[in-house]
PDB file of N, CA and C in Angstrom:
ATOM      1  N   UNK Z   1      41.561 -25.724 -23.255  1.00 82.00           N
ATOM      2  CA  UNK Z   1      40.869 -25.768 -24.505  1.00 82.00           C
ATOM      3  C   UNK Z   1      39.871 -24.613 -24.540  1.00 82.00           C
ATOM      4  N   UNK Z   2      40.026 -23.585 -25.588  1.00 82.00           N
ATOM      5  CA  UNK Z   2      38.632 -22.780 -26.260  1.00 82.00           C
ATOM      6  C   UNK Z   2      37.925 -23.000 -26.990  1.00 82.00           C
ATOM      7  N   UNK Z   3      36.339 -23.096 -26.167  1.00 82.00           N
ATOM      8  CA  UNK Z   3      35.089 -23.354 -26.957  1.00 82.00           C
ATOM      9  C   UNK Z   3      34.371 -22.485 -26.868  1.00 82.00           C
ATOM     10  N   UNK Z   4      34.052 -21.556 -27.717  1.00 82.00           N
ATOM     11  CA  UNK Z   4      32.746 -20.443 -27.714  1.00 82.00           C
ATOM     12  C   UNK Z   4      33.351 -18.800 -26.910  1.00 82.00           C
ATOM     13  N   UNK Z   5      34.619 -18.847 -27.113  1.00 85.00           N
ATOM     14  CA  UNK Z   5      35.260 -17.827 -26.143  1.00 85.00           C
ATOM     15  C   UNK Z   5      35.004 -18.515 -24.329  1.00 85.00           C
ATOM     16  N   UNK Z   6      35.121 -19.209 -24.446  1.00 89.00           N
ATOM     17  CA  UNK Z   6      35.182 -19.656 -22.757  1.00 89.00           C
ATOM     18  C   UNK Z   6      36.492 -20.968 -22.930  1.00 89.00           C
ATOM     19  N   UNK Z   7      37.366 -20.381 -21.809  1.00 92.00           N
ATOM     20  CA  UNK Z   7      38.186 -21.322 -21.377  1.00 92.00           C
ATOM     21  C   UNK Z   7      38.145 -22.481 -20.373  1.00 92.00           C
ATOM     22  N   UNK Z   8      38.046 -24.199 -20.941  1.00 93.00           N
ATOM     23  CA  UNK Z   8      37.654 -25.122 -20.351  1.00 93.00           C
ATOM     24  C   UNK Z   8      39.256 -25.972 -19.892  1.00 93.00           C
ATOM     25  N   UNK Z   9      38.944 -26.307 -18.755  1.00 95.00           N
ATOM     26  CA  UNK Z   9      40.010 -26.811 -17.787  1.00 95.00           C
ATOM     27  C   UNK Z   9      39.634 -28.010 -17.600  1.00 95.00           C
ATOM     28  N   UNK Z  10      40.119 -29.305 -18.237  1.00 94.00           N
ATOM     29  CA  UNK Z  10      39.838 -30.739 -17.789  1.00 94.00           C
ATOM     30  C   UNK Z  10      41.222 -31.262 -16.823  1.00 94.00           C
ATOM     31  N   UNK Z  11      40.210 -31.943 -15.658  1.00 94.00           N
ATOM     32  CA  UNK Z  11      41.880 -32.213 -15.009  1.00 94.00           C
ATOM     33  C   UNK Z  11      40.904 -33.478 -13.919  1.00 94.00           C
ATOM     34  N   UNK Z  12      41.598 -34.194 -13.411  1.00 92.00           N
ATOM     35  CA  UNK Z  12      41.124 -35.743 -12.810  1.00 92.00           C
ATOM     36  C   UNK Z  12      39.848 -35.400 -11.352  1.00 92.00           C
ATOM     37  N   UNK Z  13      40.434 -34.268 -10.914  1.00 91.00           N
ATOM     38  CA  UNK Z  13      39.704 -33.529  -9.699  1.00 91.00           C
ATOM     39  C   UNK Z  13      40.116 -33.703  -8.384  1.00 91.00           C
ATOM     40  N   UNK Z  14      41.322 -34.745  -8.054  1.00 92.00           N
ATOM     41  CA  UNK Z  14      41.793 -34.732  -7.067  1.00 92.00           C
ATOM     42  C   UNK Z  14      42.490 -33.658  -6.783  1.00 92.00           C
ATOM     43  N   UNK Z  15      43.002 -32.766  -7.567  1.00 94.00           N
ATOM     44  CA  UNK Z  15      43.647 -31.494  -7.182  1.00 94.00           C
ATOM     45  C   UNK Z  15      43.217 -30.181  -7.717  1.00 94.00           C
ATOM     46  N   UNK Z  16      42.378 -30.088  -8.521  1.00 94.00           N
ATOM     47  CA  UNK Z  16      41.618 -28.923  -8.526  1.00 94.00           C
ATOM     48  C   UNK Z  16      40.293 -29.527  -8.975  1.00 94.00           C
ATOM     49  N   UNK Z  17      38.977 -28.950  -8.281  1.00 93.00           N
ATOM     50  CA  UNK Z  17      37.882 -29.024  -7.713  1.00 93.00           C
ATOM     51  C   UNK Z  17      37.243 -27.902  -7.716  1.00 93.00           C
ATOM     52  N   UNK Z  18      35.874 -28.280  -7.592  1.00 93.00           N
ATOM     53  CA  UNK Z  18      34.808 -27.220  -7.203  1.00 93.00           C
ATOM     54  C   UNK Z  18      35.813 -26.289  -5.455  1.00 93.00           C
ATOM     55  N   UNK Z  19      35.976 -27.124  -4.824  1.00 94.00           N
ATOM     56  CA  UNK Z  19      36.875 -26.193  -3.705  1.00 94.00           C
ATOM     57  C   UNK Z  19      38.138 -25.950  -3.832  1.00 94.00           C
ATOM     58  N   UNK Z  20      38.753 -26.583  -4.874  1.00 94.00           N
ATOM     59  CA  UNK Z  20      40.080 -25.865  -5.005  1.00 94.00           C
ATOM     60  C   UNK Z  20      39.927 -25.867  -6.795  1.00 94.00           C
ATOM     61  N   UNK Z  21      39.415 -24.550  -7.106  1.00 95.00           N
ATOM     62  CA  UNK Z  21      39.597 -24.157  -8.290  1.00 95.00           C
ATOM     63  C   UNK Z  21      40.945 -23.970  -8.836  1.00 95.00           C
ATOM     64  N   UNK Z  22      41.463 -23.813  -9.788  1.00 95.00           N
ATOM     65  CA  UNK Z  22      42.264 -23.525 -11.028  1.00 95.00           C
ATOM     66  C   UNK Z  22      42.431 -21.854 -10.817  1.00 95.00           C
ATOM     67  N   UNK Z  23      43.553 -21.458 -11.349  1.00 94.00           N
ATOM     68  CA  UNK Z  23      43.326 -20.132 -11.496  1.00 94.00           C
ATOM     69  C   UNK Z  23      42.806 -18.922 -12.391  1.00 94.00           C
ATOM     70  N   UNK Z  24      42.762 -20.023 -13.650  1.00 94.00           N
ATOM     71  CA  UNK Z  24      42.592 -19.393 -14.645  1.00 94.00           C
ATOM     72  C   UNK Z  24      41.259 -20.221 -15.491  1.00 94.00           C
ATOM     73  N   UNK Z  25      40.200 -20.365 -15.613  1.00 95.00           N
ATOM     74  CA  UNK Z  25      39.509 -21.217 -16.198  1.00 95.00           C
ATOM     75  C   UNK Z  25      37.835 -20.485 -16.712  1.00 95.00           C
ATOM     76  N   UNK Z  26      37.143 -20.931 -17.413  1.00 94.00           N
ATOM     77  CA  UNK Z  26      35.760 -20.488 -17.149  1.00 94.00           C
ATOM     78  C   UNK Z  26      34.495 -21.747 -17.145  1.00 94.00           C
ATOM     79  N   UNK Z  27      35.298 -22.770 -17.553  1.00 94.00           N
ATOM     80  CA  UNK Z  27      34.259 -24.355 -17.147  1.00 94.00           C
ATOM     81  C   UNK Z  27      35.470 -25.551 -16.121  1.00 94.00           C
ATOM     82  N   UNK Z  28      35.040 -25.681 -15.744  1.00 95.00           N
ATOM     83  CA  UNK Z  28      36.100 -26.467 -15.129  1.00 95.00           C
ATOM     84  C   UNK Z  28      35.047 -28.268 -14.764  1.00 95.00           C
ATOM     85  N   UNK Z  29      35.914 -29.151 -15.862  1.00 94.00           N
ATOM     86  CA  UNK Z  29      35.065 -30.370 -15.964  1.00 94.00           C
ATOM     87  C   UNK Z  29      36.122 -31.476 -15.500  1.00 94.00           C
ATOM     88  N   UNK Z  30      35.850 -32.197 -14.089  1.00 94.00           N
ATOM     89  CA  UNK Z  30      36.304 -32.933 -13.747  1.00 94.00           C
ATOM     90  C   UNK Z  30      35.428 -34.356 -12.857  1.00 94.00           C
ATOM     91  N   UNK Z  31      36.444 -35.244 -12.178  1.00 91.00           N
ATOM     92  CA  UNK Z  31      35.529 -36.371 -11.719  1.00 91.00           C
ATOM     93  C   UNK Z  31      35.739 -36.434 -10.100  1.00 91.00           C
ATOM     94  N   UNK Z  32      36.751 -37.406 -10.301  1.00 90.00           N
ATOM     95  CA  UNK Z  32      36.852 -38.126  -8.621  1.00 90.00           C
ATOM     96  C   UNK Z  32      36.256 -38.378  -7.538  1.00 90.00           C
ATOM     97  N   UNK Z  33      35.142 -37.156  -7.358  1.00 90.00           N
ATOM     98  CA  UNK Z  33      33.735 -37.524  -6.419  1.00 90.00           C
ATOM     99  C   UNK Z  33      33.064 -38.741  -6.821  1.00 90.00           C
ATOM    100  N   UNK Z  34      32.954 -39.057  -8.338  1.00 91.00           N
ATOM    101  CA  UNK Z  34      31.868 -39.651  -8.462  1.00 91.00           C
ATOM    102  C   UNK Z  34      30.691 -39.765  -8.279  1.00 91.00           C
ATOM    103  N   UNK Z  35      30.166 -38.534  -8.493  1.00 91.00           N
ATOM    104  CA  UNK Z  35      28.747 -38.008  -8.394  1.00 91.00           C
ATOM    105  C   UNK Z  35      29.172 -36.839  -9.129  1.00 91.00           C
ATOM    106  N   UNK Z  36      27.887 -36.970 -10.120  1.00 93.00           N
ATOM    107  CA  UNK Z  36      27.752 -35.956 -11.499  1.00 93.00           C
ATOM    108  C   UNK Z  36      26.796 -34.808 -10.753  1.00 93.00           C
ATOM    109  N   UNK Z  37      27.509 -33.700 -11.073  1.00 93.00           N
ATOM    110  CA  UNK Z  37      26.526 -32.502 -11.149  1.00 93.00           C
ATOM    111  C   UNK Z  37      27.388 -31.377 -11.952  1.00 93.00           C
ATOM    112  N   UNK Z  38      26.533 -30.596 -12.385  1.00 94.00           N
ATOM    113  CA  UNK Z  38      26.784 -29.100 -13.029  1.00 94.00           C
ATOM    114  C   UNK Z  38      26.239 -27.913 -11.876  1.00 94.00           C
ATOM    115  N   UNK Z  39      27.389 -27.163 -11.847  1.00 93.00           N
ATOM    116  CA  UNK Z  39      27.182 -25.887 -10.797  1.00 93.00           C
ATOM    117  C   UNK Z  39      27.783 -24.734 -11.663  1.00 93.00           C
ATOM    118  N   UNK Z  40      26.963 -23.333 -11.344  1.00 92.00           N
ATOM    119  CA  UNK Z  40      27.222 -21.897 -11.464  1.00 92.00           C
ATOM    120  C   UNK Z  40      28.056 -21.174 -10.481  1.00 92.00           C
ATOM    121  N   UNK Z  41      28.871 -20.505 -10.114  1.00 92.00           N
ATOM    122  CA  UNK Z  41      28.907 -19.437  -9.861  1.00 92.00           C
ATOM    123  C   UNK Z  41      30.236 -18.282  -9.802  1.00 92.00           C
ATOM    124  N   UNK Z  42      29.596 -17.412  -9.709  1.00 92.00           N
ATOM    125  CA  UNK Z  42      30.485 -16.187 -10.181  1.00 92.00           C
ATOM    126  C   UNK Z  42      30.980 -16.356 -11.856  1.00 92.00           C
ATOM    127  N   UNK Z  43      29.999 -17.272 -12.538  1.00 90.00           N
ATOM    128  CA  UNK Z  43      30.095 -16.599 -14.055  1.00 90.00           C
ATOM    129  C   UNK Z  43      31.047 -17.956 -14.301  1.00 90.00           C
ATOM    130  N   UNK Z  44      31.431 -18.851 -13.597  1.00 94.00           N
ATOM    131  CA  UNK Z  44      32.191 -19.935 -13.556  1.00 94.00           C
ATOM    132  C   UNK Z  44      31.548 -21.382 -13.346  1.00 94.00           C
ATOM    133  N   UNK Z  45      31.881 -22.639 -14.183  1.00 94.00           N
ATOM    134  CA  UNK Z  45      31.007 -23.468 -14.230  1.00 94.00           C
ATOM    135  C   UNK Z  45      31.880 -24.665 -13.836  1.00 94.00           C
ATOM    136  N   UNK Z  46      31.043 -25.438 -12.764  1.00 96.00           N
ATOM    137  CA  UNK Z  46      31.812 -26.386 -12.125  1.00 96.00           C
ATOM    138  C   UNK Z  46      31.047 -27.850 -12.640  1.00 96.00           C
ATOM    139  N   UNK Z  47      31.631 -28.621 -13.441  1.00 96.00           N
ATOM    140  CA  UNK Z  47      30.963 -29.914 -13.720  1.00 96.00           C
ATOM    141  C   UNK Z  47      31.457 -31.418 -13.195  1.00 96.00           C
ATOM    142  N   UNK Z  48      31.166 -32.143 -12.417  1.00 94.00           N
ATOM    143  CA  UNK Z  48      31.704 -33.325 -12.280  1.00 94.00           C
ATOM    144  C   UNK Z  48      30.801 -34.098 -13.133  1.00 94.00           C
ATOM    145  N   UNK Z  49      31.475 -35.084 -14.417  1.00 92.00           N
ATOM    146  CA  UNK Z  49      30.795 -36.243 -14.738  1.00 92.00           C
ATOM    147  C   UNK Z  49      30.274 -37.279 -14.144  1.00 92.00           C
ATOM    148  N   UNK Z  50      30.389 -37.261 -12.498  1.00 91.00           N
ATOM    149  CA  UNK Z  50      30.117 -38.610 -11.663  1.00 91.00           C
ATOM    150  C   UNK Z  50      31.072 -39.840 -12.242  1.00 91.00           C
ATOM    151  N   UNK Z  51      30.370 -40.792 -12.610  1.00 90.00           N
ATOM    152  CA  UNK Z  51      30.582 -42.194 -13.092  1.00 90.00           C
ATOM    153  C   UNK Z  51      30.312 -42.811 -13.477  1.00 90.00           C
ATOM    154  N   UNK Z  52      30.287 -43.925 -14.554  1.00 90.00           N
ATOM    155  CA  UNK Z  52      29.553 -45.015 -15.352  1.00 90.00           C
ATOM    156  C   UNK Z  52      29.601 -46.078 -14.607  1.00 90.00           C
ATOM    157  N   UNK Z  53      31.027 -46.335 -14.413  1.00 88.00           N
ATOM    158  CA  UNK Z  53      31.194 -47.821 -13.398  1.00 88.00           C
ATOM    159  C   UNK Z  53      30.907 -47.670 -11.700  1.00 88.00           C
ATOM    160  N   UNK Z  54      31.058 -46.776 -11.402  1.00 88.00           N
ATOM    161  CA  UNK Z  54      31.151 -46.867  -9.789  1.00 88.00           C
ATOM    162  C   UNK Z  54      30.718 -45.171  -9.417  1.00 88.00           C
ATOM    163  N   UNK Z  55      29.571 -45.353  -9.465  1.00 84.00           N
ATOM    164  CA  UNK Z  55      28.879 -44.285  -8.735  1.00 84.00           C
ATOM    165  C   UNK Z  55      29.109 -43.954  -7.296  1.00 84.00           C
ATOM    166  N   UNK Z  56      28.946 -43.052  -6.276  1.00 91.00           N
ATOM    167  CA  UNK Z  56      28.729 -42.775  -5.093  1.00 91.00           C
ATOM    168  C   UNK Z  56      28.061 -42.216  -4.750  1.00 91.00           C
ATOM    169  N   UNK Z  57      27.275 -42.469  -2.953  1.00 91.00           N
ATOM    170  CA  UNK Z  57      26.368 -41.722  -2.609  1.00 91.00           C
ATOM    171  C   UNK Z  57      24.911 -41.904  -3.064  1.00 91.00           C
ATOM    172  N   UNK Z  58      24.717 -43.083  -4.021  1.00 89.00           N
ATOM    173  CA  UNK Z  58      23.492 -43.301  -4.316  1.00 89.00           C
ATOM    174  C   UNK Z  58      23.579 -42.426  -5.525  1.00 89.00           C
ATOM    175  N   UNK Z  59      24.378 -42.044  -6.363  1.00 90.00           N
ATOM    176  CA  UNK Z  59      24.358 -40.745  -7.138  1.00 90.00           C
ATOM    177  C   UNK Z  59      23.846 -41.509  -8.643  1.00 90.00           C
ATOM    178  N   UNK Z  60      23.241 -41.554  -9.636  1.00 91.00           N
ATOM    179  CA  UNK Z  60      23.102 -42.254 -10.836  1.00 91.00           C
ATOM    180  C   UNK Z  60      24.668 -42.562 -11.501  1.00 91.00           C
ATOM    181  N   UNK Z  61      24.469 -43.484 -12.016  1.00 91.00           N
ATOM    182  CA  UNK Z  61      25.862 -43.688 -13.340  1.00 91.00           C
ATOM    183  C   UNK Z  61      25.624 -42.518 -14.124  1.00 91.00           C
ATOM    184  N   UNK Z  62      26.811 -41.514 -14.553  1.00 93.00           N
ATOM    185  CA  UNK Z  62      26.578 -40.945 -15.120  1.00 93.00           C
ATOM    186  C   UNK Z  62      27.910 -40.816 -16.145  1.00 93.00           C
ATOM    187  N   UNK Z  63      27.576 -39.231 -17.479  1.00 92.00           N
ATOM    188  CA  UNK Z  63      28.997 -38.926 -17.507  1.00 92.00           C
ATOM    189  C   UNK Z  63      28.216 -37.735 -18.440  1.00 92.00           C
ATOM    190  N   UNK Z  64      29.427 -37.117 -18.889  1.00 93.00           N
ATOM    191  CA  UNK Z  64      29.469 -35.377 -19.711  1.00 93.00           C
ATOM    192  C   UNK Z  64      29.247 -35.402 -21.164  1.00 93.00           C
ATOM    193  N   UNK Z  65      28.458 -34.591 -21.665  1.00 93.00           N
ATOM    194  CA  UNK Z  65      28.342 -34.668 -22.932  1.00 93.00           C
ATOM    195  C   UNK Z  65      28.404 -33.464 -23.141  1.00 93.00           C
ATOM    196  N   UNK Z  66      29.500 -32.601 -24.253  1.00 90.00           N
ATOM    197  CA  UNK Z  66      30.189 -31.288 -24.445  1.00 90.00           C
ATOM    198  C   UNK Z  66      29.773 -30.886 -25.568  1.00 90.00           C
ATOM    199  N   UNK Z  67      29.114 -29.761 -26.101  1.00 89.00           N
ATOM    200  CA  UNK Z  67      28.369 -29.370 -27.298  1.00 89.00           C
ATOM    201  C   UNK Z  67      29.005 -28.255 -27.688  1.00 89.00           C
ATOM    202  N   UNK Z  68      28.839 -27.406 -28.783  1.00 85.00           N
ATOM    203  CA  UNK Z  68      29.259 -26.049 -28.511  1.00 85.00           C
ATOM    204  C   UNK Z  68      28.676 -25.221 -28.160  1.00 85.00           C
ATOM    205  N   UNK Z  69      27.769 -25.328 -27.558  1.00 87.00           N
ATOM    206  CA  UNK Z  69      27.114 -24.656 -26.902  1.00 87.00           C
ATOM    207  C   UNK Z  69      26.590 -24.974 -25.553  1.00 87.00           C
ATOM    208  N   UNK Z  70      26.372 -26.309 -25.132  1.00 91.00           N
ATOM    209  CA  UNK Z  70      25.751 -27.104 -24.020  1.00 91.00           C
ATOM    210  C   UNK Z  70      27.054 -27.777 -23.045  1.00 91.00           C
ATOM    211  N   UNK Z  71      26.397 -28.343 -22.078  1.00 93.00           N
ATOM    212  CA  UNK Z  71      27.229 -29.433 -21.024  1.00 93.00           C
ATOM    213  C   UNK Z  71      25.808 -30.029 -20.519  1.00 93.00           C
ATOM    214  N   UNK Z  72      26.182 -31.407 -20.936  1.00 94.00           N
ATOM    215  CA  UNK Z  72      24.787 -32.350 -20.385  1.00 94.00           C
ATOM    216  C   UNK Z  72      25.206 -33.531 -19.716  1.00 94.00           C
ATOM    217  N   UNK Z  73      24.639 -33.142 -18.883  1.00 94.00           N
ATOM    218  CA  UNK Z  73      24.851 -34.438 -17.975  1.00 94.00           C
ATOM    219  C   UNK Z  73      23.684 -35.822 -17.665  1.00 94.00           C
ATOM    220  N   UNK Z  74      24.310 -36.545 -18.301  1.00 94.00           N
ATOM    221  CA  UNK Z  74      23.291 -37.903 -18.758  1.00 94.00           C
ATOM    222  C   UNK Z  74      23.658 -39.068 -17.752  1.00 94.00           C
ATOM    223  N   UNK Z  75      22.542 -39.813 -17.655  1.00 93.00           N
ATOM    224  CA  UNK Z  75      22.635 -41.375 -16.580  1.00 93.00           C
ATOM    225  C   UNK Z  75      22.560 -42.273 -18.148  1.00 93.00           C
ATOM    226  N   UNK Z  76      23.335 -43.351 -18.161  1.00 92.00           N
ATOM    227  CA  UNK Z  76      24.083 -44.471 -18.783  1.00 92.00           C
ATOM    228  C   UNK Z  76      22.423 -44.927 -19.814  1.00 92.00           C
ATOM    229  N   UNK Z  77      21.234 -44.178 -19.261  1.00 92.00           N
ATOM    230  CA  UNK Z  77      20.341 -44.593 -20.224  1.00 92.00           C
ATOM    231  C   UNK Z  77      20.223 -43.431 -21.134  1.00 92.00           C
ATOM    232  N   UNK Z  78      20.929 -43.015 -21.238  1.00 92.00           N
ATOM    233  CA  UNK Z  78      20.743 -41.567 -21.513  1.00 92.00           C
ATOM    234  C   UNK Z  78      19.840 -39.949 -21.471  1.00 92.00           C
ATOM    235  N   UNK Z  79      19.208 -40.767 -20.595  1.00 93.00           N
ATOM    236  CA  UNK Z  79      18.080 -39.625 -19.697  1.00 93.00           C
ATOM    237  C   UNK Z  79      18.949 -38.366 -19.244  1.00 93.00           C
ATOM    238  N   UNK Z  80      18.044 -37.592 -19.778  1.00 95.00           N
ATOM    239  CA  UNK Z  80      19.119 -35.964 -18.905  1.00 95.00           C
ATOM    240  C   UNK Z  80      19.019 -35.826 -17.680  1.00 95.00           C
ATOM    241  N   UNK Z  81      20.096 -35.698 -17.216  1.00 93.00           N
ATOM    242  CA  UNK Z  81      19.603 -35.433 -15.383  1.00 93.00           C
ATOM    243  C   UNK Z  81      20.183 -33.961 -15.245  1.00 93.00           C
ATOM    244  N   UNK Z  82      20.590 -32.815 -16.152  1.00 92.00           N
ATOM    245  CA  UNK Z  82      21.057 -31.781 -15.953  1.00 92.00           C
ATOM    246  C   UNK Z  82      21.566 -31.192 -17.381  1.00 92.00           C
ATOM    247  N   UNK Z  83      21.790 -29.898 -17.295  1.00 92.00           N
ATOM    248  CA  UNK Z  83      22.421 -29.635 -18.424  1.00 92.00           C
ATOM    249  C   UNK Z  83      22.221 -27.650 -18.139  1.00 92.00           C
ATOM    250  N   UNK Z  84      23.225 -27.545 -18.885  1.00 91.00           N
ATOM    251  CA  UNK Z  84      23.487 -25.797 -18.945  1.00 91.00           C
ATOM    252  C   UNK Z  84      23.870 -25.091 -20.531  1.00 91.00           C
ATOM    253  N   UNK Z  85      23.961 -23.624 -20.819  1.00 88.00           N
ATOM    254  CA  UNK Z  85      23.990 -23.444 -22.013  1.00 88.00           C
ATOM    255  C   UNK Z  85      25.467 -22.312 -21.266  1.00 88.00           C
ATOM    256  N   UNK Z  86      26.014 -22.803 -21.513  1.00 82.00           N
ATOM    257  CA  UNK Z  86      27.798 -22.112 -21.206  1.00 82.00           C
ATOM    258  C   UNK Z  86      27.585 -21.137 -22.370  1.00 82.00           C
ATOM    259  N   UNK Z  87      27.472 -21.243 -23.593  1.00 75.00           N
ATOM    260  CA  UNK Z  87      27.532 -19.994 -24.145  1.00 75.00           C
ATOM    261  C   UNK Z  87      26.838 -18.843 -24.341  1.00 75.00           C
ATOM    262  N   UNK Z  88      25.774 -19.144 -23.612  1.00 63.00           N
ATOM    263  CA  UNK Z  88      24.635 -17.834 -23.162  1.00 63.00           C
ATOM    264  C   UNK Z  88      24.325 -17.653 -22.132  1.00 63.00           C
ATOM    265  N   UNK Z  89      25.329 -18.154 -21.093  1.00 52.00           N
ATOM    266  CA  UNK Z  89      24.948 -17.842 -19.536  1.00 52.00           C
ATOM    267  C   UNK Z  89      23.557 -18.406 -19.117  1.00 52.00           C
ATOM    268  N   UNK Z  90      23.176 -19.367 -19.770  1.00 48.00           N
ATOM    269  CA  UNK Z  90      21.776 -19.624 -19.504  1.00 48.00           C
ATOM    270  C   UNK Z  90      21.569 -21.277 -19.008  1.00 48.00           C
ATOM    271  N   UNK Z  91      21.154 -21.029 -17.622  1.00 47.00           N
ATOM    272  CA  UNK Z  91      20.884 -22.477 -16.838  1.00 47.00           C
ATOM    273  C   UNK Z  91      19.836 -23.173 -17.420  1.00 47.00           C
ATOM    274  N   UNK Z  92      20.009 -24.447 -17.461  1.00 44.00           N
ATOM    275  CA  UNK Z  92      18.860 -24.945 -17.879  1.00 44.00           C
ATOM    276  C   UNK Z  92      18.240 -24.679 -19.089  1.00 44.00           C
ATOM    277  N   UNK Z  93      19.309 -24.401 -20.381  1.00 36.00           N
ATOM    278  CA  UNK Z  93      18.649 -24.070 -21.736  1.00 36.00           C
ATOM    279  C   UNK Z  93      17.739 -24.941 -22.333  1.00 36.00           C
ATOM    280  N   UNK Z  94      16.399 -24.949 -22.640  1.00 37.00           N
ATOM    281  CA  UNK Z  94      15.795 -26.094 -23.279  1.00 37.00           C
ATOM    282  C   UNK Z  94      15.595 -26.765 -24.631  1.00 37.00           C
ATOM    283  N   UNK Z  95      16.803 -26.777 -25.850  1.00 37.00           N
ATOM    284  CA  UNK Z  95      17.200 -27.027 -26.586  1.00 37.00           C
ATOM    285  C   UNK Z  95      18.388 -27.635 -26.519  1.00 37.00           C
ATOM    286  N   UNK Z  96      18.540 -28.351 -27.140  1.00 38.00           N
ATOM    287  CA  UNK Z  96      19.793 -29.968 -26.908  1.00 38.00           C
ATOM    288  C   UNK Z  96      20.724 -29.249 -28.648  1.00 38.00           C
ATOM    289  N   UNK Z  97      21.624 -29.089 -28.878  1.00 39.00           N
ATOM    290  CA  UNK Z  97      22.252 -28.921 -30.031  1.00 39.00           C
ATOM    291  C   UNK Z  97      22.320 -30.776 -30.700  1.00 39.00           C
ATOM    292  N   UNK Z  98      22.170 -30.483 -31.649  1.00 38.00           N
ATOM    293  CA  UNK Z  98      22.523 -31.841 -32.520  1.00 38.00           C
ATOM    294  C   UNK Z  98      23.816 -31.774 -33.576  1.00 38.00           C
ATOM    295  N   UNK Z  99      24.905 -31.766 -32.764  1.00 37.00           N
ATOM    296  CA  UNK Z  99      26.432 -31.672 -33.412  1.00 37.00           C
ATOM    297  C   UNK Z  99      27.187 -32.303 -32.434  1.00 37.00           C
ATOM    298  N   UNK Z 100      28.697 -32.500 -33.269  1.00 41.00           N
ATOM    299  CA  UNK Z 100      29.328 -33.514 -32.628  1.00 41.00           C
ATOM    300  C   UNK Z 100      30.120 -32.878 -30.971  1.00 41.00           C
ATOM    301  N   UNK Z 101      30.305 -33.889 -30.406  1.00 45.00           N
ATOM    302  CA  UNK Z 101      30.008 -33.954 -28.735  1.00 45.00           C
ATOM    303  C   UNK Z 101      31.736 -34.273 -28.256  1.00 45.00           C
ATOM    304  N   UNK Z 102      31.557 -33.749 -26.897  1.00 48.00           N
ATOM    305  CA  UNK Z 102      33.170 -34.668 -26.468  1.00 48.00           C
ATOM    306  C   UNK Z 102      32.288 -35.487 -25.215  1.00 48.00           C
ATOM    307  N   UNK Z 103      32.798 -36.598 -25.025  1.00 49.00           N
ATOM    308  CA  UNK Z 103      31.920 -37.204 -23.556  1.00 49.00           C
ATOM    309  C   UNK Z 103      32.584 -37.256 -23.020  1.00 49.00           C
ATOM    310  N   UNK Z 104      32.279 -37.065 -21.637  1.00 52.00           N
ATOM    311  CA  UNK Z 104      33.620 -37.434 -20.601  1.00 52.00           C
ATOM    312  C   UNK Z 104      32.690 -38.403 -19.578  1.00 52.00           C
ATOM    313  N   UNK Z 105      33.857 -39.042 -19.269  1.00 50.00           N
ATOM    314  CA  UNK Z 105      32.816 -40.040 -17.741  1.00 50.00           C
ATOM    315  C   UNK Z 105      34.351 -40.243 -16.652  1.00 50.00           C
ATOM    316  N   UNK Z 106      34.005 -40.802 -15.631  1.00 50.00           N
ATOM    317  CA  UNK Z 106      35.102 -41.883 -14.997  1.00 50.00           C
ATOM    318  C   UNK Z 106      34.443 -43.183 -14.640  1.00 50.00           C
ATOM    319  N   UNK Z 107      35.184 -44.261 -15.042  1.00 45.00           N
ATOM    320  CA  UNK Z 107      35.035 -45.618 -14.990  1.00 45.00           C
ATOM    321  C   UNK Z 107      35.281 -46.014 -13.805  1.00 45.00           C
TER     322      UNK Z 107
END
């Protein structure tokens, strides 16, 4: 899928991962760890939604919220525990867009 000129790769995460990337991608949003985080690098963005139902590691319930401009990563109260601005290369943007969203979680 293209959002904002960046190519996003959704896939379960048991087979491509933050360590086994995709070949072709520029966000790559998946689960199976069950523990949510957003990572940078080399211009490439690695997101796991964690989990709503079954967290690990002590990690919060979490899951993905997809903007056109943002990736936010929220705990089930909806508190931000992370978030990035994919379309300006900019970590930690401090403006939230208010338009419609894709969420992702694993149950």
């Amino acid at each position: 899928m293209n959002l904002n000129n960046k190519l996003f790769y959704f896939c379960h995460g048991n087979l491509n991962n933050y360590n086994r990337p995709p070949d072709l991608f520029d966000v790559l949003i998946y689960g199976h760890e069950h523990v949510g985080y957003i990572k940078k690098e080399n211009n490439k963005f690695y997101v796991n939604a964690g989990s709503i139902g079954m967290p690990r590691y002590g990690s919060p319930n979490s899951y993905v919220v997809i903007t056109d401009e943002e990736i936010i990563l929220k705990d089930i109260m909806g508190k931000v525990i992370d978030y990035i601005s994919y379309k300006r290369n900019v970590a930690h943007h401090l403006i939230l867009s208010d338009i419609s969203v894709i969420i992702i979680s694993v149950i």
